[in-house]
């Protein structure tokens, strides 16, 4: 529980980034979360403006949460540069219980992990 509290506290000092124009799903999901956590909801980007979002992510510091349409998340990551281990080429279409986490590594590279939410019955421990 302490890890969840730390994550929530880190997010409470940050902004939630989501697609604005053209992405009703991302806004529908992220607006209540932003309100609950007291985050500023930034909707600067169109849903297919993944290169610009990646450029913004490269300049952020601290914890940043991105809520985006699943099928476009691999494209966002493709614009970030070196990621180790490499993320999957596509989001698993039947999975809505995963969080993809990126942490800064050396020389502008990123470390990738997948975290299963394990909140509901049926959530899978395996990430693949």
XYZ file of N, CA and C in Angstrom:
384
model
N 0.820 -1.192 0.000
C 0.000 0.000 0.000
C 0.862 1.253 0.000
N 2.036 1.169 0.617
C 2.924 2.316 0.662
C 3.365 2.728 -0.743
N 3.612 1.752 -1.638
C 4.006 2.065 -3.012
C 2.895 2.810 -3.734
N 1.652 2.406 -3.530
C 0.528 3.106 -4.160
C 0.421 4.535 -3.644
N 0.625 4.718 -2.355
C 0.574 6.062 -1.784
C 1.679 6.933 -2.374
N 2.882 6.377 -2.502
C 3.989 7.134 -3.086
C 3.689 7.505 -4.533
N 3.132 6.570 -5.293
C 2.787 6.859 -6.687
C 1.722 7.944 -6.759
N 0.699 7.849 -5.913
C -0.356 8.861 -5.901
C 0.204 10.222 -5.523
N 1.085 10.259 -4.516
C 1.683 11.521 -4.101
C 2.526 12.126 -5.214
N 3.275 11.287 -5.925
C 4.088 11.784 -7.040
C 3.192 12.341 -8.137
N 2.118 11.621 -8.453
C 1.203 12.086 -9.489
C 0.480 13.353 -9.079
N 0.216 13.518 -7.800
C -0.528 14.692 -7.361
C 0.244 15.983 -7.594
N 1.536 15.861 -7.828
C 2.345 17.046 -8.101
C 2.582 17.235 -9.591
N 1.962 16.422 -10.401
C 2.235 16.429 -11.833
C 0.958 16.661 -12.639
N 1.126 16.584 -13.918
C 0.040 16.769 -14.862
C -0.296 15.443 -15.524
N -1.559 15.233 -15.794
C -1.987 14.079 -16.561
C -2.103 14.536 -18.011
N -1.363 13.904 -18.906
C -1.366 14.257 -20.316
C -2.279 13.307 -21.062
N -3.157 13.861 -21.888
C -4.053 13.018 -22.667
C -4.350 13.676 -23.996
N -4.815 12.867 -24.937
C -5.204 13.395 -26.241
C -6.444 14.253 -26.067
N -6.479 15.370 -26.744
C -7.636 16.247 -26.698
C -8.533 15.995 -27.887
N -8.302 16.717 -28.973
C -9.129 16.631 -30.167
C -9.063 15.227 -30.762
N -10.223 14.642 -31.009
C -10.288 13.355 -31.684
C -10.172 12.144 -30.782
N -10.207 12.334 -29.478
C -10.043 11.187 -28.591
C -11.018 11.247 -27.425
N -12.271 10.989 -27.712
C -13.282 11.010 -26.657
C -13.003 9.958 -25.596
N -12.496 8.800 -26.005
C -12.236 7.724 -25.044
C -11.188 8.135 -24.019
N -10.093 8.720 -24.468
C -9.037 9.130 -23.540
C -9.548 10.190 -22.570
N -10.320 11.141 -23.063
C -10.870 12.171 -22.176
C -11.873 11.590 -21.189
N -12.709 10.674 -21.655
C -13.705 10.055 -20.786
C -13.046 9.320 -19.626
N -11.943 8.645 -19.904
C -11.253 7.892 -18.862
C -10.367 8.761 -17.982
N -9.740 9.767 -18.549
C -8.757 10.533 -17.785
C -9.358 11.669 -16.968
N -10.489 12.212 -17.371
C -11.074 13.340 -16.642
C -11.418 12.978 -15.195
N -12.117 11.857 -14.920
C -12.392 11.516 -13.521
C -11.123 11.218 -12.718
N -10.137 10.589 -13.353
C -8.880 10.303 -12.661
C -8.171 11.597 -12.286
N -8.110 12.532 -13.212
C -7.472 13.820 -12.924
C -8.192 14.531 -11.780
N -9.516 14.505 -11.804
C -10.281 15.149 -10.734
C -10.018 14.471 -9.393
N -10.013 13.155 -9.387
C -9.802 12.398 -8.143
C -8.436 12.657 -7.541
N -7.411 12.756 -8.407
C -6.047 12.957 -7.927
C -5.656 14.429 -7.850
N -6.549 15.318 -8.265
C -6.240 16.741 -8.234
C -5.178 17.142 -9.246
N -5.167 16.470 -10.398
C -4.175 16.751 -11.432
C -4.711 17.754 -12.439
N -3.807 18.515 -13.016
C -4.159 19.354 -14.142
C -4.230 18.460 -15.370
N -5.317 18.537 -16.097
C -5.493 17.719 -17.296
C -5.037 18.534 -18.497
N -3.979 18.093 -19.148
C -3.442 18.803 -20.306
C -3.830 18.055 -21.572
N -4.558 18.737 -22.453
C -5.080 18.117 -23.673
C -4.546 18.829 -24.918
N -3.293 19.165 -24.916
C -2.663 19.932 -25.988
C -2.661 19.200 -27.320
N -2.549 17.877 -27.312
C -2.256 17.113 -28.518
C -3.491 16.470 -29.114
N -3.495 16.362 -30.447
C -4.482 15.528 -31.127
C -4.063 14.079 -30.919
N -5.012 13.164 -31.029
C -4.701 11.773 -30.688
C -3.609 11.163 -31.555
N -3.455 11.616 -32.802
C -2.414 11.052 -33.663
C -1.132 11.884 -33.670
N -1.032 12.856 -32.789
C 0.150 13.725 -32.696
C 1.167 13.116 -31.732
N 1.520 11.870 -31.993
C 2.360 11.116 -31.067
C 3.802 11.611 -31.022
N 4.324 12.117 -32.132
C 5.705 12.619 -32.144
C 5.834 13.858 -31.258
N 4.854 14.753 -31.320
C 4.900 15.957 -30.487
C 4.752 15.604 -29.009
N 3.894 14.642 -28.701
C 3.762 14.210 -27.311
C 5.078 13.627 -26.817
N 5.712 12.783 -27.623
C 6.992 12.185 -27.227
C 8.043 13.264 -26.996
N 8.063 14.287 -27.837
C 9.013 15.388 -27.651
C 8.766 16.083 -26.314
N 7.498 16.277 -25.965
C 7.174 16.897 -24.675
C 7.591 15.994 -23.521
N 7.385 14.700 -23.665
C 7.755 13.761 -22.602
C 9.259 13.753 -22.346
N 10.042 13.914 -23.401
C 11.501 13.920 -23.230
C 11.977 15.096 -22.391
N 11.175 16.140 -22.275
C 11.594 17.319 -21.508
C 10.971 17.382 -20.121
N 10.088 16.454 -19.785
C 9.461 16.484 -18.463
C 10.394 15.891 -17.417
N 10.154 16.273 -16.185
C 10.887 15.688 -15.065
C 9.874 15.129 -14.081
N 10.304 14.204 -13.273
C 9.408 13.616 -12.287
C 8.440 12.643 -12.928
N 7.347 12.423 -12.259
C 6.353 11.434 -12.672
C 5.306 12.087 -13.573
N 5.086 11.514 -14.726
C 4.081 12.009 -15.663
C 3.205 10.840 -16.085
N 1.913 11.025 -16.032
C 0.962 9.994 -16.436
C 0.393 10.374 -17.794
N 0.403 9.434 -18.725
C -0.158 9.657 -20.053
C -1.332 8.704 -20.233
N -2.494 9.236 -20.557
C -3.677 8.425 -20.860
C -3.953 8.590 -22.349
N -3.867 7.499 -23.096
C -3.963 7.576 -24.556
C -4.658 6.337 -25.073
N -5.075 6.362 -26.314
C -5.682 5.182 -26.918
C -4.628 4.092 -27.054
N -4.986 2.889 -26.632
C -4.025 1.789 -26.559
C -3.257 1.555 -27.851
N -3.963 1.579 -28.977
C -3.279 1.231 -30.227
C -2.232 2.262 -30.641
N -2.254 3.454 -30.066
C -1.274 4.490 -30.412
C -0.112 4.575 -29.425
N -0.199 3.895 -28.303
C 0.873 3.974 -27.303
C 2.204 3.452 -27.846
N 2.249 2.332 -28.568
C 3.539 1.916 -29.130
C 4.143 2.966 -30.062
N 3.302 3.698 -30.790
C 3.809 4.756 -31.667
C 4.436 5.888 -30.853
N 3.826 6.244 -29.734
C 4.418 7.264 -28.850
C 5.804 6.811 -28.424
N 5.897 5.563 -27.976
C 7.181 5.044 -27.509
C 8.217 4.992 -28.622
N 7.789 4.769 -29.856
C 8.742 4.700 -30.970
C 9.448 6.027 -31.206
N 8.872 7.119 -30.734
C 9.464 8.449 -30.904
C 10.360 8.852 -29.733
N 10.462 8.019 -28.716
C 11.229 8.397 -27.527
C 12.713 8.073 -27.615
N 13.103 7.212 -28.529
C 14.511 6.825 -28.621
C 14.728 5.438 -28.055
N 15.901 5.215 -27.500
C 16.304 3.896 -27.013
C 15.508 3.491 -25.773
N 14.894 2.306 -25.834
C 14.117 1.768 -24.713
C 14.568 0.333 -24.472
N 14.920 0.025 -23.216
C 15.407 -1.308 -22.866
C 14.704 -1.804 -21.608
N 14.144 -2.986 -21.624
C 13.984 -3.842 -22.786
C 12.984 -3.222 -23.765
N 13.038 -3.632 -25.025
C 12.109 -3.058 -25.999
C 10.661 -3.368 -25.618
N 9.770 -2.392 -25.747
C 8.352 -2.653 -25.470
C 7.740 -3.492 -26.585
N 6.594 -4.097 -26.332
C 5.914 -4.829 -27.404
C 5.625 -3.901 -28.589
N 5.594 -4.467 -29.782
C 5.330 -3.680 -30.988
C 3.887 -3.197 -31.044
N 3.002 -3.880 -30.340
C 1.589 -3.502 -30.313
C 1.040 -3.737 -28.913
N 0.086 -2.904 -28.526
C -0.600 -3.098 -27.247
C -1.458 -4.353 -27.371
N -1.456 -5.228 -26.358
C -2.319 -6.416 -26.417
C -3.789 -5.988 -26.470
N -4.459 -6.281 -27.568
C -5.808 -5.783 -27.804
C -6.845 -6.195 -26.783
N -6.599 -7.296 -26.077
C -7.569 -7.780 -25.100
C -7.196 -7.414 -23.667
N -6.213 -6.540 -23.493
C -5.745 -6.191 -22.148
C -6.053 -4.724 -21.838
N -6.803 -4.518 -20.779
C -7.119 -3.175 -20.314
C -6.690 -3.016 -18.862
N -5.855 -3.943 -18.394
C -5.426 -3.959 -17.001
C -3.909 -3.824 -16.882
N -3.272 -3.201 -17.877
C -1.818 -3.023 -17.859
C -1.452 -1.549 -17.814
N -0.323 -1.282 -17.212
C 0.285 0.050 -17.251
C 1.688 -0.136 -17.805
N 2.036 0.635 -18.813
C 3.398 0.614 -19.334
C 4.157 1.738 -18.660
N 5.264 1.403 -18.031
C 6.054 2.383 -17.275
C 7.412 2.588 -17.940
N 7.805 3.840 -18.051
C 9.120 4.203 -18.571
C 9.835 5.025 -17.519
N 11.090 4.693 -17.293
C 11.928 5.440 -16.354
C 13.170 5.897 -17.103
N 13.635 7.115 -16.832
C 14.854 7.577 -17.507
C 16.035 6.670 -17.181
N 16.845 6.408 -18.186
C 18.081 5.641 -18.022
C 19.233 6.547 -18.450
N 20.381 5.980 -18.665
C 21.553 6.763 -19.047
C 21.417 7.362 -20.442
N 21.990 8.540 -20.617
C 22.152 9.191 -21.928
C 20.861 9.278 -22.734
N 19.776 9.669 -22.109
C 18.525 9.868 -22.820
C 17.757 8.609 -23.158
N 18.220 7.471 -22.694
C 17.515 6.207 -22.941
C 16.438 6.005 -21.867
N 15.634 4.975 -22.045
C 14.536 4.676 -21.125
C 14.565 3.206 -20.731
N 14.095 2.917 -19.506
C 13.863 1.544 -19.050
C 12.357 1.287 -19.127
N 11.982 0.108 -19.609
C 10.576 -0.232 -19.811
C 10.155 -1.368 -18.893
N 8.990 -1.224 -18.274
C 8.367 -2.314 -17.527
C 6.863 -2.287 -17.779
N 6.243 -3.450 -17.681
C 4.789 -3.559 -17.736
C 4.305 -3.938 -16.345
N 3.273 -3.278 -15.887
C 2.750 -3.536 -14.553
C 1.280 -3.929 -14.669
N 0.921 -5.147 -14.240
C -0.489 -5.515 -14.232
C -1.184 -4.840 -13.047
N -2.390 -4.337 -13.271
C -3.093 -3.617 -12.208
C -3.556 -4.542 -11.090
N -4.042 -5.720 -11.431
C -4.513 -6.697 -10.439
C -5.559 -6.105 -9.497
N -6.493 -5.355 -10.069
C -7.543 -4.730 -9.270
C -8.855 -5.504 -9.290
N -9.123 -6.188 -10.388
C -10.411 -6.845 -10.562
C -10.239 -8.344 -10.746
N -11.281 -9.071 -10.433
C -11.268 -10.504 -10.727
C -11.054 -10.669 -12.222
N -10.167 -11.542 -12.597
C -9.876 -11.749 -14.009
C -8.654 -11.003 -14.503
N -8.153 -10.025 -13.742
C -6.903 -9.369 -14.128
C -5.791 -10.403 -14.079
N -4.934 -10.399 -15.072
C -3.892 -11.409 -15.200
C -2.572 -10.917 -14.644
N -1.849 -11.806 -13.958
C -0.522 -11.468 -13.461
C 0.477 -11.384 -14.608
N 0.341 -12.276 -15.585
C 1.247 -12.267 -16.736
C 0.998 -11.017 -17.569
N 2.072 -10.434 -18.089
C 1.931 -9.213 -18.875
C 1.968 -9.467 -20.369
N 2.326 -10.658 -20.786
C 2.419 -10.950 -22.230
C 1.131 -11.529 -22.748
